[in-house]
PDB file of C-alpha atoms in Angstrom:
ATOM      1  CA  MET A   1      -2.899   6.026  -4.572  1.00  0.00           C
ATOM      2  CA  PRO A   2      -1.329   2.555  -4.454  1.00  0.00           C
ATOM      3  CA  GLU A   3      -2.397   0.875  -1.213  1.00  0.00           C
ATOM      4  CA  LEU A   4      -1.008  -2.076   0.738  1.00  0.00           C
ATOM      5  CA  PRO A   5      -1.857  -4.766  -1.872  1.00  0.00           C
ATOM      6  CA  GLU A   6      -0.290  -2.714  -4.655  1.00  0.00           C
ATOM      7  CA  VAL A   7       2.902  -2.212  -2.644  1.00  0.00           C
ATOM      8  CA  GLU A   8       3.011  -5.896  -1.669  1.00  0.00           C
ATOM      9  CA  THR A   9       2.544  -6.844  -5.316  1.00  0.00           C
ATOM     10  CA  THR A  10       5.336  -4.446  -6.277  1.00  0.00           C
ATOM     11  CA  VAL A  11       7.751  -5.908  -3.720  1.00  0.00           C
ATOM     12  CA  ARG A  12       6.986  -9.439  -4.882  1.00  0.00           C
ATOM     13  CA  GLY A  13       7.594  -8.356  -8.473  1.00  0.00           C
ATOM     14  CA  LEU A  14      10.966  -6.806  -7.611  1.00  0.00           C
ATOM     15  CA  ALA A  15      12.231  -9.751  -5.575  1.00  0.00           C
ATOM     16  CA  PRO A  16      13.132 -12.083  -8.493  1.00  0.00           C
ATOM     17  CA  VAL A  17      15.149  -9.298 -10.096  1.00  0.00           C
ATOM     18  CA  LEU A  18      16.900  -7.920  -7.009  1.00  0.00           C
ATOM     19  CA  HIS A  19      17.177 -10.551  -4.309  1.00  0.00           C
ATOM     20  CA  GLY A  20      20.749 -11.822  -4.090  1.00  0.00           C
ATOM     21  CA  ARG A  21      21.966  -9.529  -6.864  1.00  0.00           C
ATOM     22  CA  ARG A  22      24.679  -6.890  -6.652  1.00  0.00           C
ATOM     23  CA  ILE A  23      23.707  -3.337  -7.561  1.00  0.00           C
ATOM     24  CA  ALA A  24      26.053  -2.317 -10.371  1.00  0.00           C
ATOM     25  CA  ARG A  25      24.837   1.203 -11.017  1.00  0.00           C
ATOM     26  CA  VAL A  26      22.418   3.781  -9.612  1.00  0.00           C
ATOM     27  CA  ILE A  27      21.264   6.712 -11.735  1.00  0.00           C
ATOM     28  CA  ALA A  28      19.283   9.560 -10.177  1.00  0.00           C
ATOM     29  CA  ASN A  29      17.772  11.588 -13.009  1.00  0.00           C
ATOM     30  CA  ARG A  30      16.584  14.308 -10.643  1.00  0.00           C
ATOM     31  CA  PRO A  31      17.585  15.279  -7.097  1.00  0.00           C
ATOM     32  CA  ASP A  32      14.181  14.877  -5.508  1.00  0.00           C
ATOM     33  CA  LEU A  33      10.700  13.394  -5.545  1.00  0.00           C
ATOM     34  CA  ARG A  34       8.342  14.516  -2.790  1.00  0.00           C
ATOM     35  CA  ARG A  35      11.501  15.344  -0.860  1.00  0.00           C
ATOM     36  CA  PRO A  36      15.214  15.264  -1.763  1.00  0.00           C
ATOM     37  CA  LEU A  37      16.809  11.919  -2.529  1.00  0.00           C
ATOM     38  CA  PRO A  38      19.688  10.964  -0.211  1.00  0.00           C
ATOM     39  CA  PRO A  39      22.699  12.804  -1.660  1.00  0.00           C
ATOM     40  CA  ASP A  40      24.907   9.719  -1.235  1.00  0.00           C
ATOM     41  CA  LEU A  41      22.314   7.269  -2.585  1.00  0.00           C
ATOM     42  CA  GLY A  42      24.471   6.065  -5.466  1.00  0.00           C
ATOM     43  CA  GLN A  43      27.616   5.810  -3.378  1.00  0.00           C
ATOM     44  CA  ARG A  44      25.943   3.731  -0.653  1.00  0.00           C
ATOM     45  CA  LEU A  45      24.047   1.407  -2.994  1.00  0.00           C
ATOM     46  CA  THR A  46      26.533   0.813  -5.804  1.00  0.00           C
ATOM     47  CA  GLY A  47      28.277  -2.488  -5.160  1.00  0.00           C
ATOM     48  CA  ALA A  48      25.858  -3.530  -2.429  1.00  0.00           C
ATOM     49  CA  VAL A  49      24.137  -6.931  -2.528  1.00  0.00           C
ATOM     50  CA  VAL A  50      20.393  -7.023  -1.966  1.00  0.00           C
ATOM     51  CA  THR A  51      19.790  -9.404   0.938  1.00  0.00           C
ATOM     52  CA  GLY A  52      16.007  -9.205   1.072  1.00  0.00           C
ATOM     53  CA  LEU A  53      12.873  -7.232   0.290  1.00  0.00           C
ATOM     54  CA  GLY A  54       9.875  -6.445   2.417  1.00  0.00           C
ATOM     55  CA  ARG A  55       7.048  -4.050   3.137  1.00  0.00           C
ATOM     56  CA  ARG A  56       5.916  -1.938   6.063  1.00  0.00           C
ATOM     57  CA  ALA A  57       2.459  -0.395   5.695  1.00  0.00           C
ATOM     58  CA  LYS A  58       2.526   1.278   2.253  1.00  0.00           C
ATOM     59  CA  TYR A  59       6.332   1.428   2.046  1.00  0.00           C
ATOM     60  CA  GLY A  60       8.591  -1.004   0.200  1.00  0.00           C
ATOM     61  CA  LEU A  61      11.893  -2.095   1.752  1.00  0.00           C
ATOM     62  CA  ILE A  62      15.065  -3.174  -0.073  1.00  0.00           C
ATOM     63  CA  HIS A  63      17.715  -4.467   2.363  1.00  0.00           C
ATOM     64  CA  THR A  64      21.424  -4.610   1.498  1.00  0.00           C
ATOM     65  CA  ASP A  65      24.531  -6.254   2.925  1.00  0.00           C
ATOM     66  CA  ARG A  66      25.985  -2.862   3.804  1.00  0.00           C
ATOM     67  CA  GLY A  67      23.527  -2.364   6.636  1.00  0.00           C
ATOM     68  CA  ASP A  68      21.358   0.060   4.680  1.00  0.00           C
ATOM     69  CA  THR A  69      17.730  -0.344   3.660  1.00  0.00           C
ATOM     70  CA  MET A  70      16.252   1.621   0.803  1.00  0.00           C
ATOM     71  CA  VAL A  71      12.717   2.614   1.763  1.00  0.00           C
ATOM     72  CA  PHE A  72      10.442   3.682  -1.077  1.00  0.00           C
ATOM     73  CA  HIS A  73       6.919   5.042  -1.235  1.00  0.00           C
ATOM     74  CA  LEU A  74       5.011   5.088  -4.523  1.00  0.00           C
ATOM     75  CA  GLY A  75       3.038   8.238  -3.711  1.00  0.00           C
ATOM     76  CA  MET A  76       0.078   8.886  -6.022  1.00  0.00           C
ATOM     77  CA  SER A  77       1.416   7.591  -9.311  1.00  0.00           C
ATOM     78  CA  GLY A  78       4.718   5.825  -8.739  1.00  0.00           C
ATOM     79  CA  ARG A  79       5.606   2.374 -10.055  1.00  0.00           C
ATOM     80  CA  TRP A  80       8.721   0.345 -10.751  1.00  0.00           C
ATOM     81  CA  ARG A  81       9.330  -0.777 -14.335  1.00  0.00           C
ATOM     82  CA  VAL A  82      11.381  -3.935 -14.895  1.00  0.00           C
ATOM     83  CA  ASP A  83      13.737  -4.079 -17.884  1.00  0.00           C
ATOM     84  CA  PRO A  84      11.974  -1.235 -19.714  1.00  0.00           C
ATOM     85  CA  SER A  85      12.424  -1.247 -23.478  1.00  0.00           C
ATOM     86  CA  GLU A  86      12.898   2.512 -23.481  1.00  0.00           C
ATOM     87  CA  ALA A  87      13.576   5.311 -21.020  1.00  0.00           C
ATOM     88  CA  LEU A  88      10.603   7.486 -20.101  1.00  0.00           C
ATOM     89  CA  ILE A  89      10.666  11.113 -19.033  1.00  0.00           C
ATOM     90  CA  HIS A  90       9.429  10.280 -15.539  1.00  0.00           C
ATOM     91  CA  ASP A  91      11.943   7.484 -14.844  1.00  0.00           C
ATOM     92  CA  HIS A  92      13.498   9.424 -11.963  1.00  0.00           C
ATOM     93  CA  LEU A  93      15.620   6.670 -10.449  1.00  0.00           C
ATOM     94  CA  VAL A  94      17.257   3.777 -12.318  1.00  0.00           C
ATOM     95  CA  ILE A  95      18.973   0.759 -10.756  1.00  0.00           C
ATOM     96  CA  GLU A  96      21.085  -1.696 -12.759  1.00  0.00           C
ATOM     97  CA  THR A  97      22.167  -5.086 -11.402  1.00  0.00           C
ATOM     98  CA  ASP A  98      25.248  -7.194 -12.041  1.00  0.00           C
ATOM     99  CA  GLU A  99      23.031  -9.534 -14.039  1.00  0.00           C
ATOM    100  CA  GLY A 100      22.251  -6.769 -16.526  1.00  0.00           C
ATOM    101  CA  ARG A 101      18.688  -6.208 -15.302  1.00  0.00           C
ATOM    102  CA  THR A 102      17.248  -2.688 -15.045  1.00  0.00           C
ATOM    103  CA  LEU A 103      14.664  -1.207 -12.687  1.00  0.00           C
ATOM    104  CA  ALA A 104      13.223   2.249 -13.243  1.00  0.00           C
ATOM    105  CA  LEU A 105      11.162   4.117 -10.658  1.00  0.00           C
ATOM    106  CA  ASN A 106       8.625   6.066 -12.711  1.00  0.00           C
ATOM    107  CA  ASP A 107       6.625   8.743 -10.876  1.00  0.00           C
ATOM    108  CA  PRO A 108       4.869  11.382 -13.001  1.00  0.00           C
ATOM    109  CA  ARG A 109       3.450  13.313 -10.047  1.00  0.00           C
ATOM    110  CA  ARG A 110       6.577  12.977  -7.895  1.00  0.00           C
ATOM    111  CA  PHE A 111       4.626  12.372  -4.684  1.00  0.00           C
ATOM    112  CA  GLY A 112       6.707   9.293  -3.940  1.00  0.00           C
ATOM    113  CA  SER A 113       9.874   9.136  -1.871  1.00  0.00           C
ATOM    114  CA  VAL A 114      13.150   7.240  -1.543  1.00  0.00           C
ATOM    115  CA  ASP A 115      15.139   7.115   1.701  1.00  0.00           C
ATOM    116  CA  LEU A 116      18.176   5.218   2.965  1.00  0.00           C
ATOM    117  CA  VAL A 117      17.832   4.032   6.559  1.00  0.00           C
ATOM    118  CA  PRO A 118      20.218   1.906   8.651  1.00  0.00           C
ATOM    119  CA  THR A 119      18.611  -1.528   8.635  1.00  0.00           C
ATOM    120  CA  ALA A 120      18.930  -1.840  12.409  1.00  0.00           C
ATOM    121  CA  GLU A 121      16.869   1.338  12.804  1.00  0.00           C
ATOM    122  CA  VAL A 122      14.133   0.688  10.241  1.00  0.00           C
ATOM    123  CA  GLU A 123      11.531  -0.476  12.753  1.00  0.00           C
ATOM    124  CA  ASP A 124      11.718   2.833  14.645  1.00  0.00           C
ATOM    125  CA  TRP A 125      12.374   5.086  11.634  1.00  0.00           C
ATOM    126  CA  GLY A 126      10.331   8.304  11.743  1.00  0.00           C
ATOM    127  CA  PRO A 127       7.240   7.374   9.688  1.00  0.00           C
ATOM    128  CA  PHE A 128       7.224   3.850  11.163  1.00  0.00           C
ATOM    129  CA  GLY A 129       7.545   4.755  14.832  1.00  0.00           C
ATOM    130  CA  ALA A 130       3.841   5.330  15.522  1.00  0.00           C
ATOM    131  CA  LEU A 131       2.410   2.742  13.121  1.00  0.00           C
ATOM    132  CA  GLY A 132      -0.026   0.125  14.356  1.00  0.00           C
ATOM    133  CA  PRO A 133       0.307  -3.589  13.568  1.00  0.00           C
ATOM    134  CA  GLU A 134       0.326  -4.987  10.058  1.00  0.00           C
ATOM    135  CA  PRO A 135      -3.193  -6.149   9.090  1.00  0.00           C
ATOM    136  CA  LEU A 136      -1.775  -9.423   7.766  1.00  0.00           C
ATOM    137  CA  GLY A 137       0.356  -9.992  10.857  1.00  0.00           C
ATOM    138  CA  GLU A 138      -0.370 -11.954  14.033  1.00  0.00           C
ATOM    139  CA  SER A 139      -0.688  -8.808  16.164  1.00  0.00           C
ATOM    140  CA  PHE A 140      -3.766  -7.681  14.280  1.00  0.00           C
ATOM    141  CA  ASP A 141      -6.782  -9.446  15.762  1.00  0.00           C
ATOM    142  CA  ALA A 142     -10.177  -8.752  17.311  1.00  0.00           C
ATOM    143  CA  ALA A 143      -8.628  -8.161  20.724  1.00  0.00           C
ATOM    144  CA  HIS A 144      -6.418  -5.421  19.286  1.00  0.00           C
ATOM    145  CA  LEU A 145      -9.382  -3.732  17.604  1.00  0.00           C
ATOM    146  CA  ALA A 146     -11.417  -4.016  20.801  1.00  0.00           C
ATOM    147  CA  ARG A 147      -8.705  -2.144  22.699  1.00  0.00           C
ATOM    148  CA  GLN A 148      -8.410   0.506  19.998  1.00  0.00           C
ATOM    149  CA  PHE A 149     -12.168   0.951  19.533  1.00  0.00           C
ATOM    150  CA  GLU A 150     -13.217   0.859  23.188  1.00  0.00           C
ATOM    151  CA  GLY A 151     -15.214   3.950  24.119  1.00  0.00           C
ATOM    152  CA  ARG A 152     -14.541   5.604  20.749  1.00  0.00           C
ATOM    153  CA  ILE A 153     -17.292   7.578  19.044  1.00  0.00           C
ATOM    154  CA  ALA A 154     -15.253   8.011  15.873  1.00  0.00           C
ATOM    155  CA  PRO A 155     -16.665   6.136  12.840  1.00  0.00           C
ATOM    156  CA  ALA A 156     -15.365   2.637  12.171  1.00  0.00           C
ATOM    157  CA  LYS A 157     -14.003   3.700   8.791  1.00  0.00           C
ATOM    158  CA  ALA A 158     -12.011   6.598  10.227  1.00  0.00           C
ATOM    159  CA  LEU A 159     -10.529   4.338  12.901  1.00  0.00           C
ATOM    160  CA  LEU A 160      -9.430   1.730  10.363  1.00  0.00           C
ATOM    161  CA  LEU A 161      -7.799   4.438   8.252  1.00  0.00           C
ATOM    162  CA  ASP A 162      -5.873   5.700  11.289  1.00  0.00           C
ATOM    163  CA  GLN A 163      -2.377   4.310  10.730  1.00  0.00           C
ATOM    164  CA  ARG A 164      -1.832   4.235  14.506  1.00  0.00           C
ATOM    165  CA  VAL A 165      -4.658   1.693  14.799  1.00  0.00           C
ATOM    166  CA  VAL A 166      -3.585  -0.544  11.934  1.00  0.00           C
ATOM    167  CA  ALA A 167      -0.836   0.098   9.383  1.00  0.00           C
ATOM    168  CA  GLY A 168      -1.318   0.251   5.651  1.00  0.00           C
ATOM    169  CA  LEU A 169      -5.088   0.219   5.203  1.00  0.00           C
ATOM    170  CA  GLY A 170      -6.445   2.644   2.616  1.00  0.00           C
ATOM    171  CA  ASN A 171      -9.810   3.856   1.425  1.00  0.00           C
ATOM    172  CA  ILE A 172     -10.608   1.143  -1.110  1.00  0.00           C
ATOM    173  CA  TYR A 173      -9.917  -1.843   1.086  1.00  0.00           C
ATOM    174  CA  VAL A 174     -11.536  -0.361   4.191  1.00  0.00           C
ATOM    175  CA  CYS A 175     -14.756   0.208   2.221  1.00  0.00           C
ATOM    176  CA  GLU A 176     -14.589  -3.364   0.955  1.00  0.00           C
ATOM    177  CA  ALA A 177     -13.813  -4.923   4.353  1.00  0.00           C
ATOM    178  CA  LEU A 178     -16.591  -3.018   6.112  1.00  0.00           C
ATOM    179  CA  HIS A 179     -19.074  -4.233   3.528  1.00  0.00           C
ATOM    180  CA  MET A 180     -17.878  -7.815   3.881  1.00  0.00           C
ATOM    181  CA  ALA A 181     -18.268  -7.532   7.660  1.00  0.00           C
ATOM    182  CA  GLY A 182     -21.709  -5.881   7.397  1.00  0.00           C
ATOM    183  CA  ILE A 183     -20.620  -2.801   9.358  1.00  0.00           C
ATOM    184  CA  ALA A 184     -21.713   0.700   8.373  1.00  0.00           C
ATOM    185  CA  PRO A 185     -18.737   3.025   7.783  1.00  0.00           C
ATOM    186  CA  SER A 186     -20.340   5.627  10.062  1.00  0.00           C
ATOM    187  CA  ARG A 187     -20.931   3.274  12.996  1.00  0.00           C
ATOM    188  CA  ALA A 188     -19.096   4.370  16.152  1.00  0.00           C
ATOM    189  CA  GLY A 189     -16.143   2.102  16.839  1.00  0.00           C
ATOM    190  CA  GLY A 190     -17.122   1.737  20.478  1.00  0.00           C
ATOM    191  CA  ARG A 191     -20.520   0.353  19.487  1.00  0.00           C
ATOM    192  CA  ILE A 192     -19.175  -2.648  17.588  1.00  0.00           C
ATOM    193  CA  GLY A 193     -19.418  -5.883  19.543  1.00  0.00           C
ATOM    194  CA  ALA A 194     -16.781  -8.572  19.958  1.00  0.00           C
ATOM    195  CA  LYS A 195     -18.248 -10.989  17.406  1.00  0.00           C
ATOM    196  CA  ARG A 196     -18.462  -8.301  14.751  1.00  0.00           C
ATOM    197  CA  LEU A 197     -14.897  -7.189  15.478  1.00  0.00           C
ATOM    198  CA  GLU A 198     -13.793 -10.765  14.906  1.00  0.00           C
ATOM    199  CA  LEU A 199     -15.631 -10.757  11.589  1.00  0.00           C
ATOM    200  CA  LEU A 200     -14.087  -7.399  10.722  1.00  0.00           C
ATOM    201  CA  THR A 201     -10.521  -8.602  11.269  1.00  0.00           C
ATOM    202  CA  GLU A 202     -11.233 -11.658   9.129  1.00  0.00           C
ATOM    203  CA  SER A 203     -12.770  -9.438   6.439  1.00  0.00           C
ATOM    204  CA  VAL A 204      -9.763  -7.112   6.374  1.00  0.00           C
ATOM    205  CA  ARG A 205      -7.422 -10.051   5.861  1.00  0.00           C
ATOM    206  CA  SER A 206      -9.641 -11.678   3.242  1.00  0.00           C
ATOM    207  CA  VAL A 207      -9.969  -8.507   1.201  1.00  0.00           C
ATOM    208  CA  LEU A 208      -6.232  -7.765   1.288  1.00  0.00           C
ATOM    209  CA  LEU A 209      -5.204 -11.320   0.407  1.00  0.00           C
ATOM    210  CA  ALA A 210      -7.683 -11.438  -2.480  1.00  0.00           C
ATOM    211  CA  ALA A 211      -6.377  -8.109  -3.775  1.00  0.00           C
ATOM    212  CA  ILE A 212      -2.757  -9.283  -3.584  1.00  0.00           C
ATOM    213  CA  GLU A 213      -3.672 -12.477  -5.404  1.00  0.00           C
ATOM    214  CA  ALA A 214      -5.319 -10.387  -8.147  1.00  0.00           C
ATOM    215  CA  GLY A 215      -2.273  -8.146  -8.452  1.00  0.00           C
ATOM    216  CA  GLY A 216      -3.891  -5.162  -6.773  1.00  0.00           C
ATOM    217  CA  SER A 217      -6.390  -2.707  -8.199  1.00  0.00           C
ATOM    218  CA  THR A 218      -5.861  -0.628 -11.309  1.00  0.00           C
ATOM    219  CA  LEU A 219      -5.727   2.982 -10.087  1.00  0.00           C
ATOM    220  CA  ARG A 220      -4.851   5.594 -12.677  1.00  0.00           C
ATOM    221  CA  ASP A 221      -1.174   5.019 -13.455  1.00  0.00           C
ATOM    222  CA  TYR A 222      -0.582   1.999 -11.229  1.00  0.00           C
ATOM    223  CA  ALA A 223       0.678  -1.206 -12.792  1.00  0.00           C
ATOM    224  CA  ARG A 224       2.716  -4.115 -11.469  1.00  0.00           C
ATOM    225  CA  PRO A 225       6.486  -4.104 -12.125  1.00  0.00           C
ATOM    226  CA  ASP A 226       6.002  -6.467 -15.067  1.00  0.00           C
ATOM    227  CA  GLY A 227       3.694  -3.908 -16.678  1.00  0.00           C
ATOM    228  CA  GLU A 228       0.507  -5.892 -16.118  1.00  0.00           C
ATOM    229  CA  LEU A 229      -2.504  -4.214 -14.537  1.00  0.00           C
ATOM    230  CA  GLY A 230      -4.060  -5.387 -11.292  1.00  0.00           C
ATOM    231  CA  TYR A 231      -7.531  -6.866 -11.609  1.00  0.00           C
ATOM    232  CA  PHE A 232      -8.996  -6.700  -8.105  1.00  0.00           C
ATOM    233  CA  SER A 233     -11.181  -3.787  -9.246  1.00  0.00           C
ATOM    234  CA  LYS A 234     -13.292  -6.372 -11.044  1.00  0.00           C
ATOM    235  CA  GLN A 235     -14.081  -7.892  -7.631  1.00  0.00           C
ATOM    236  CA  TRP A 236     -15.051  -4.677  -5.843  1.00  0.00           C
ATOM    237  CA  ARG A 237     -18.187  -5.203  -3.804  1.00  0.00           C
ATOM    238  CA  VAL A 238     -19.044  -1.521  -3.217  1.00  0.00           C
ATOM    239  CA  TYR A 239     -16.070   0.714  -3.992  1.00  0.00           C
ATOM    240  CA  GLY A 240     -16.598   2.771  -7.151  1.00  0.00           C
ATOM    241  CA  ARG A 241     -20.064   1.272  -7.641  1.00  0.00           C
ATOM    242  CA  GLU A 242     -22.332   4.154  -6.643  1.00  0.00           C
ATOM    243  CA  GLY A 243     -25.829   3.686  -8.084  1.00  0.00           C
ATOM    244  CA  GLN A 244     -25.236   0.030  -8.911  1.00  0.00           C
ATOM    245  CA  ALA A 245     -26.893  -2.877  -7.169  1.00  0.00           C
ATOM    246  CA  CYS A 246     -25.301  -4.524  -4.175  1.00  0.00           C
ATOM    247  CA  GLU A 247     -25.384  -8.332  -4.091  1.00  0.00           C
ATOM    248  CA  CYS A 248     -28.534  -7.929  -1.967  1.00  0.00           C
ATOM    249  CA  GLY A 249     -30.173  -5.814  -4.671  1.00  0.00           C
ATOM    250  CA  THR A 250     -30.009  -2.512  -2.780  1.00  0.00           C
ATOM    251  CA  VAL A 251     -28.504   0.505  -4.543  1.00  0.00           C
ATOM    252  CA  ILE A 252     -24.979   1.292  -3.357  1.00  0.00           C
ATOM    253  CA  ARG A 253     -24.516   4.794  -1.974  1.00  0.00           C
ATOM    254  CA  ARG A 254     -21.605   7.200  -1.916  1.00  0.00           C
ATOM    255  CA  ARG A 255     -20.698  10.226   0.131  1.00  0.00           C
ATOM    256  CA  VAL A 256     -17.618  12.434   0.128  1.00  0.00           C
ATOM    257  CA  GLU A 257     -15.899  13.546   3.314  1.00  0.00           C
ATOM    258  CA  GLY A 258     -12.614  15.413   3.336  1.00  0.00           C
ATOM    259  CA  GLY A 259     -12.137  14.715  -0.373  1.00  0.00           C
ATOM    260  CA  ARG A 260     -12.431  10.952   0.175  1.00  0.00           C
ATOM    261  CA  SER A 261     -15.337   8.856  -1.119  1.00  0.00           C
ATOM    262  CA  THR A 262     -17.131   6.305   1.026  1.00  0.00           C
ATOM    263  CA  PHE A 263     -19.183   3.580  -0.645  1.00  0.00           C
ATOM    264  CA  TRP A 264     -21.601   1.357   1.269  1.00  0.00           C
ATOM    265  CA  CYS A 265     -24.846  -0.596   1.146  1.00  0.00           C
ATOM    266  CA  PRO A 266     -27.510   0.818   3.498  1.00  0.00           C
ATOM    267  CA  LYS A 267     -29.147  -2.588   3.842  1.00  0.00           C
ATOM    268  CA  CYS A 268     -26.171  -4.911   4.334  1.00  0.00           C
ATOM    269  CA  GLN A 269     -24.199  -2.566   6.572  1.00  0.00           C
ATOM    270  CA  ARG A 270     -25.530  -1.550   9.968  1.00  0.00           C
TER     271      ARG A 270
END
């Protein structure tokens, strides 16, 4: 599933095509993805000018001058294609701009979503209401983690994946950040000291920024809007490397819990 860096990369790829442009046409090739598309999607977006783009957690935001924001989620296999040379069977939503550019939301598994939300209400919109701070924002720091982790016996990895603790972190980048910080995924959150929490917040930011710079990770069908693949997978420290040597020489381990794989080094992470 595309995670925060993939969504951030997607938004940055869409911005040069959409920002400041008028939406000339909206074509919905099916009525739903994971849930129904807004029935008046085309009516509300056609003729609107895109005033900005952004991201909240794993959702992309497209703001318009009509006071509406289109909120999209890429689900398991979604991606935007810019100026595609041909239409594909899974191009479920197509947007054309006044400049003659075309964007196609392609989602073979249809686990993604598209919603229209009044811009003034986006911050408190249903899925966003209970989200924790953005991991790249100023509100995410060691003091925040200390408050969230205090007295908790839940594993550090589970706490970081809890969207109420911090928004947008997913399995890959949590595994990577915990390794960078030298913290075992199974370590109780309440047993992590202040200095290590400081290192953990720095590791989370470093991993995410490096992944964004690399264009994200290549996960199944994911590709950037320009069609290029992300290359952060070539920098993975532990994720997907079961049985291979860690930088310390120890064999990386893997376990599966709830259908999700955890990768870690038993020597580097305590």
